[in-house]
PDB file of C-alpha atoms in Angstrom:
ATOM      1  CA  MET A 514      -6.074  -4.328  12.528  1.00  0.00           C
ATOM      2  CA  LEU A 515      -5.754  -7.015  15.142  1.00  0.00           C
ATOM      3  CA  THR A 516      -4.097  -9.555  12.864  1.00  0.00           C
ATOM      4  CA  GLN A 517      -0.997  -7.507  11.976  1.00  0.00           C
ATOM      5  CA  ARG A 518       2.402  -9.152  12.102  1.00  0.00           C
ATOM      6  CA  GLN A 519       5.845  -8.009  11.011  1.00  0.00           C
ATOM      7  CA  VAL A 520       4.906  -4.316  10.932  1.00  0.00           C
ATOM      8  CA  VAL A 521       7.539  -1.994   9.460  1.00  0.00           C
ATOM      9  CA  ASP A 522       7.196   1.781   9.792  1.00  0.00           C
ATOM     10  CA  TYR A 523       9.095   3.922   7.278  1.00  0.00           C
ATOM     11  CA  ALA A 524       8.794   7.270   9.133  1.00  0.00           C
ATOM     12  CA  LEU A 525      12.553   7.677   9.634  1.00  0.00           C
ATOM     13  CA  ARG A 526      13.258   7.044   5.955  1.00  0.00           C
ATOM     14  CA  ARG A 527      10.572   9.587   5.058  1.00  0.00           C
ATOM     15  CA  ARG A 528      12.038  12.216   7.384  1.00  0.00           C
ATOM     16  CA  ALA A 529      15.539  11.704   5.975  1.00  0.00           C
ATOM     17  CA  LEU A 530      14.288  11.942   2.391  1.00  0.00           C
ATOM     18  CA  LEU A 531      12.337  15.124   3.103  1.00  0.00           C
ATOM     19  CA  ALA A 532      15.370  16.640   4.852  1.00  0.00           C
ATOM     20  CA  ASP A 533      17.360  15.969   1.675  1.00  0.00           C
ATOM     21  CA  VAL A 534      14.638  17.573  -0.449  1.00  0.00           C
ATOM     22  CA  TYR A 535      14.458  20.672   1.762  1.00  0.00           C
ATOM     23  CA  ALA A 536      18.270  20.971   1.746  1.00  0.00           C
ATOM     24  CA  GLY A 537      18.346  20.749  -2.052  1.00  0.00           C
ATOM     25  CA  ARG A 538      20.313  17.480  -2.188  1.00  0.00           C
ATOM     26  CA  VAL A 539      17.367  15.695  -3.838  1.00  0.00           C
ATOM     27  CA  GLY A 540      15.172  17.308  -6.471  1.00  0.00           C
ATOM     28  CA  THR A 541      11.410  17.315  -6.254  1.00  0.00           C
ATOM     29  CA  ALA A 542      11.234  15.579  -9.644  1.00  0.00           C
ATOM     30  CA  GLU A 543      12.934  12.585  -8.029  1.00  0.00           C
ATOM     31  CA  VAL A 544      10.383  12.253  -5.236  1.00  0.00           C
ATOM     32  CA  CYS A 545       7.232  13.433  -7.017  1.00  0.00           C
ATOM     33  CA  ASP A 546       7.071  10.517  -9.406  1.00  0.00           C
ATOM     34  CA  ALA A 547       3.814   8.658  -8.686  1.00  0.00           C
ATOM     35  CA  SER A 548       2.694   6.485 -11.563  1.00  0.00           C
ATOM     36  CA  PRO A 549      -0.668   7.150 -13.224  1.00  0.00           C
ATOM     37  CA  TYR A 550      -1.860   3.808 -11.805  1.00  0.00           C
ATOM     38  CA  LEU A 551      -1.023   4.924  -8.261  1.00  0.00           C
ATOM     39  CA  LEU A 552      -2.731   8.282  -8.785  1.00  0.00           C
ATOM     40  CA  ARG A 553      -5.876   6.522 -10.060  1.00  0.00           C
ATOM     41  CA  ALA A 554      -5.794   4.167  -7.077  1.00  0.00           C
ATOM     42  CA  ALA A 555      -5.546   7.187  -4.765  1.00  0.00           C
ATOM     43  CA  ARG A 556      -8.552   8.733  -6.468  1.00  0.00           C
ATOM     44  CA  PHE A 557     -10.815   5.682  -6.348  1.00  0.00           C
ATOM     45  CA  HIS A 558      -9.556   3.588  -3.401  1.00  0.00           C
ATOM     46  CA  GLY A 559      -7.634   6.058  -1.242  1.00  0.00           C
ATOM     47  CA  ARG A 560      -8.628   7.746   1.965  1.00  0.00           C
ATOM     48  CA  PRO A 561      -7.872  11.446   2.475  1.00  0.00           C
ATOM     49  CA  THR A 562      -5.835  12.341   5.548  1.00  0.00           C
ATOM     50  CA  GLN A 563      -5.505  15.558   7.544  1.00  0.00           C
ATOM     51  CA  GLN A 564      -1.802  15.821   6.701  1.00  0.00           C
ATOM     52  CA  GLN A 565      -0.643  18.377   4.131  1.00  0.00           C
ATOM     53  CA  CYS A 566       1.694  17.294   1.359  1.00  0.00           C
ATOM     54  CA  PRO A 567       5.251  17.897   2.614  1.00  0.00           C
ATOM     55  CA  VAL A 568       6.477  18.906  -0.851  1.00  0.00           C
ATOM     56  CA  CYS A 569       3.874  21.157  -2.505  1.00  0.00           C
ATOM     57  CA  ARG A 570       1.770  21.971   0.606  1.00  0.00           C
ATOM     58  CA  LYS A 571      -1.265  22.481  -1.664  1.00  0.00           C
ATOM     59  CA  GLU A 572      -3.319  19.400  -0.917  1.00  0.00           C
ATOM     60  CA  ARG A 573      -3.877  16.869   1.822  1.00  0.00           C
ATOM     61  CA  LEU A 574      -2.277  13.471   1.382  1.00  0.00           C
ATOM     62  CA  THR A 575      -4.249  10.376   0.441  1.00  0.00           C
ATOM     63  CA  HIS A 576      -3.518   6.921   1.871  1.00  0.00           C
ATOM     64  CA  VAL A 577      -3.683   3.892  -0.436  1.00  0.00           C
ATOM     65  CA  TRP A 578      -3.508   0.251   0.741  1.00  0.00           C
ATOM     66  CA  TRP A 579      -1.931  -2.319  -1.624  1.00  0.00           C
ATOM     67  CA  VAL A 580      -2.276  -6.062  -1.050  1.00  0.00           C
ATOM     68  CA  PHE A 581       0.044  -8.841  -2.244  1.00  0.00           C
ATOM     69  CA  GLY A 582       0.007 -12.586  -1.622  1.00  0.00           C
ATOM     70  CA  GLU A 583      -0.313 -15.945  -3.357  1.00  0.00           C
ATOM     71  CA  GLU A 584      -3.525 -16.801  -1.529  1.00  0.00           C
ATOM     72  CA  LEU A 585      -5.185 -13.653  -2.866  1.00  0.00           C
ATOM     73  CA  ARG A 586      -4.843 -14.836  -6.478  1.00  0.00           C
ATOM     74  CA  GLN A 587      -6.255 -12.176  -8.856  1.00  0.00           C
ATOM     75  CA  VAL A 588      -6.692  -9.660  -6.019  1.00  0.00           C
ATOM     76  CA  SER A 589      -2.925  -9.644  -5.389  1.00  0.00           C
ATOM     77  CA  GLY A 590      -1.214  -6.457  -6.541  1.00  0.00           C
ATOM     78  CA  SER A 591      -4.276  -4.256  -6.283  1.00  0.00           C
ATOM     79  CA  ALA A 592      -5.351  -1.276  -4.208  1.00  0.00           C
ATOM     80  CA  ARG A 593      -8.104  -1.956  -1.671  1.00  0.00           C
ATOM     81  CA  ASP A 594     -10.196   0.002   0.824  1.00  0.00           C
ATOM     82  CA  PRO A 595      -9.345  -0.595   4.505  1.00  0.00           C
ATOM     83  CA  GLU A 596     -12.649  -2.444   4.945  1.00  0.00           C
ATOM     84  CA  GLU A 597     -11.768  -4.799   2.096  1.00  0.00           C
ATOM     85  CA  VAL A 598      -8.326  -5.376   3.625  1.00  0.00           C
ATOM     86  CA  GLU A 599     -10.017  -6.375   6.909  1.00  0.00           C
ATOM     87  CA  GLU A 600     -12.286  -8.806   5.068  1.00  0.00           C
ATOM     88  CA  LEU A 601      -9.303 -10.336   3.267  1.00  0.00           C
ATOM     89  CA  ALA A 602      -7.459 -10.670   6.592  1.00  0.00           C
ATOM     90  CA  ALA A 603     -10.369 -12.635   8.026  1.00  0.00           C
ATOM     91  CA  ARG A 604     -10.546 -15.016   5.034  1.00  0.00           C
ATOM     92  CA  HIS A 605      -6.902 -15.640   4.093  1.00  0.00           C
ATOM     93  CA  GLY A 606      -3.962 -17.121   5.964  1.00  0.00           C
ATOM     94  CA  GLU A 607      -1.253 -14.620   5.105  1.00  0.00           C
ATOM     95  CA  PHE A 608      -0.631 -11.707   2.771  1.00  0.00           C
ATOM     96  CA  SER A 609       1.276  -8.422   2.759  1.00  0.00           C
ATOM     97  CA  VAL A 610      -0.245  -4.951   2.945  1.00  0.00           C
ATOM     98  CA  TYR A 611       1.586  -1.759   2.001  1.00  0.00           C
ATOM     99  CA  LEU A 612       0.282   1.663   3.000  1.00  0.00           C
ATOM    100  CA  VAL A 613       1.400   4.433   0.623  1.00  0.00           C
ATOM    101  CA  GLU A 614       0.810   8.173   0.988  1.00  0.00           C
ATOM    102  CA  VAL A 615       0.132  10.060  -2.240  1.00  0.00           C
ATOM    103  CA  CYS A 616      -0.317  13.698  -3.182  1.00  0.00           C
ATOM    104  CA  ARG A 617      -2.669  13.874  -6.146  1.00  0.00           C
ATOM    105  CA  THR A 618      -1.438  17.396  -6.993  1.00  0.00           C
ATOM    106  CA  CYS A 619       2.362  17.060  -7.194  1.00  0.00           C
ATOM    107  CA  SER A 620       2.631  13.222  -7.338  1.00  0.00           C
ATOM    108  CA  TRP A 621       4.632  12.888  -4.094  1.00  0.00           C
ATOM    109  CA  ASN A 622       4.415   9.303  -2.878  1.00  0.00           C
ATOM    110  CA  HIS A 623       6.093   7.390  -0.106  1.00  0.00           C
ATOM    111  CA  LEU A 624       5.740   4.025   1.566  1.00  0.00           C
ATOM    112  CA  VAL A 625       4.390   4.654   5.070  1.00  0.00           C
ATOM    113  CA  GLN A 626       4.052   1.166   6.516  1.00  0.00           C
ATOM    114  CA  SER A 627       4.086  -2.503   5.590  1.00  0.00           C
ATOM    115  CA  ALA A 628       2.618  -5.440   7.483  1.00  0.00           C
ATOM    116  CA  VAL A 629       1.680  -9.077   7.161  1.00  0.00           C
ATOM    117  CA  LEU A 630      -2.014  -9.755   7.744  1.00  0.00           C
ATOM    118  CA  GLY A 631      -4.245 -12.795   7.818  1.00  0.00           C
ATOM    119  CA  THR A 632      -5.460 -15.531  10.096  1.00  0.00           C
ATOM    120  CA  GLY A 633      -2.044 -17.174  10.257  1.00  0.00           C
ATOM    121  CA  ALA A 634      -3.464 -20.496   9.094  1.00  0.00           C
ATOM    122  CA  ARG A 635      -1.695 -22.338   6.329  1.00  0.00           C
ATOM    123  CA  PRO A 636      -3.690 -23.481   3.304  1.00  0.00           C
ATOM    124  CA  ASP A 637      -5.067 -27.019   3.754  1.00  0.00           C
ATOM    125  CA  ARG A 638      -3.407 -28.378   0.659  1.00  0.00           C
ATOM    126  CA  PRO A 639      -0.958 -26.950  -1.826  1.00  0.00           C
ATOM    127  CA  ARG A 640      -2.655 -25.664  -4.930  1.00  0.00           C
ATOM    128  CA  ARG A 641      -1.312 -27.197  -8.071  1.00  0.00           C
ATOM    129  CA  ARG A 642      -2.133 -26.533 -11.649  1.00  0.00           C
ATOM    130  CA  ARG A 643      -3.709 -29.187 -13.743  1.00  0.00           C
ATOM    131  CA  THR A 644      -1.688 -30.336 -16.709  1.00  0.00           C
ATOM    132  CA  ALA A 645      -3.032 -30.563 -20.246  1.00  0.00           C
ATOM    133  CA  ALA A 646      -3.134 -34.382 -19.921  1.00  0.00           C
ATOM    134  CA  GLU A 647      -5.546 -34.140 -16.993  1.00  0.00           C
TER     135      GLU A 647
END
């Protein structure tokens, strides 16, 4: 994605959390808590990876991309395919994308990366709502 800005990688946080799980300081019930909505998004919008689940080691992880931003309107807060994210980046000025890894077997989930995407252009005019009198 050529339009990425403000990229944050959460690999160190993931490693520390998994070290705590393997050492028994954190229970698997605390980290395997994906919501049904996230699991459905992984099923229909996710992309399988080659990486095994670090908790159950039974299934390969699935990556899910979530988009958020005022300019996206009704699309904001939804899971999207990478191709759709690219299309949104070409059409909108700025929005946030969060990449989450999910295990559909044990419900492990973790934020992998976040970034700001878009053309960088500001909207031409502020959008305002019409009042009832108008």
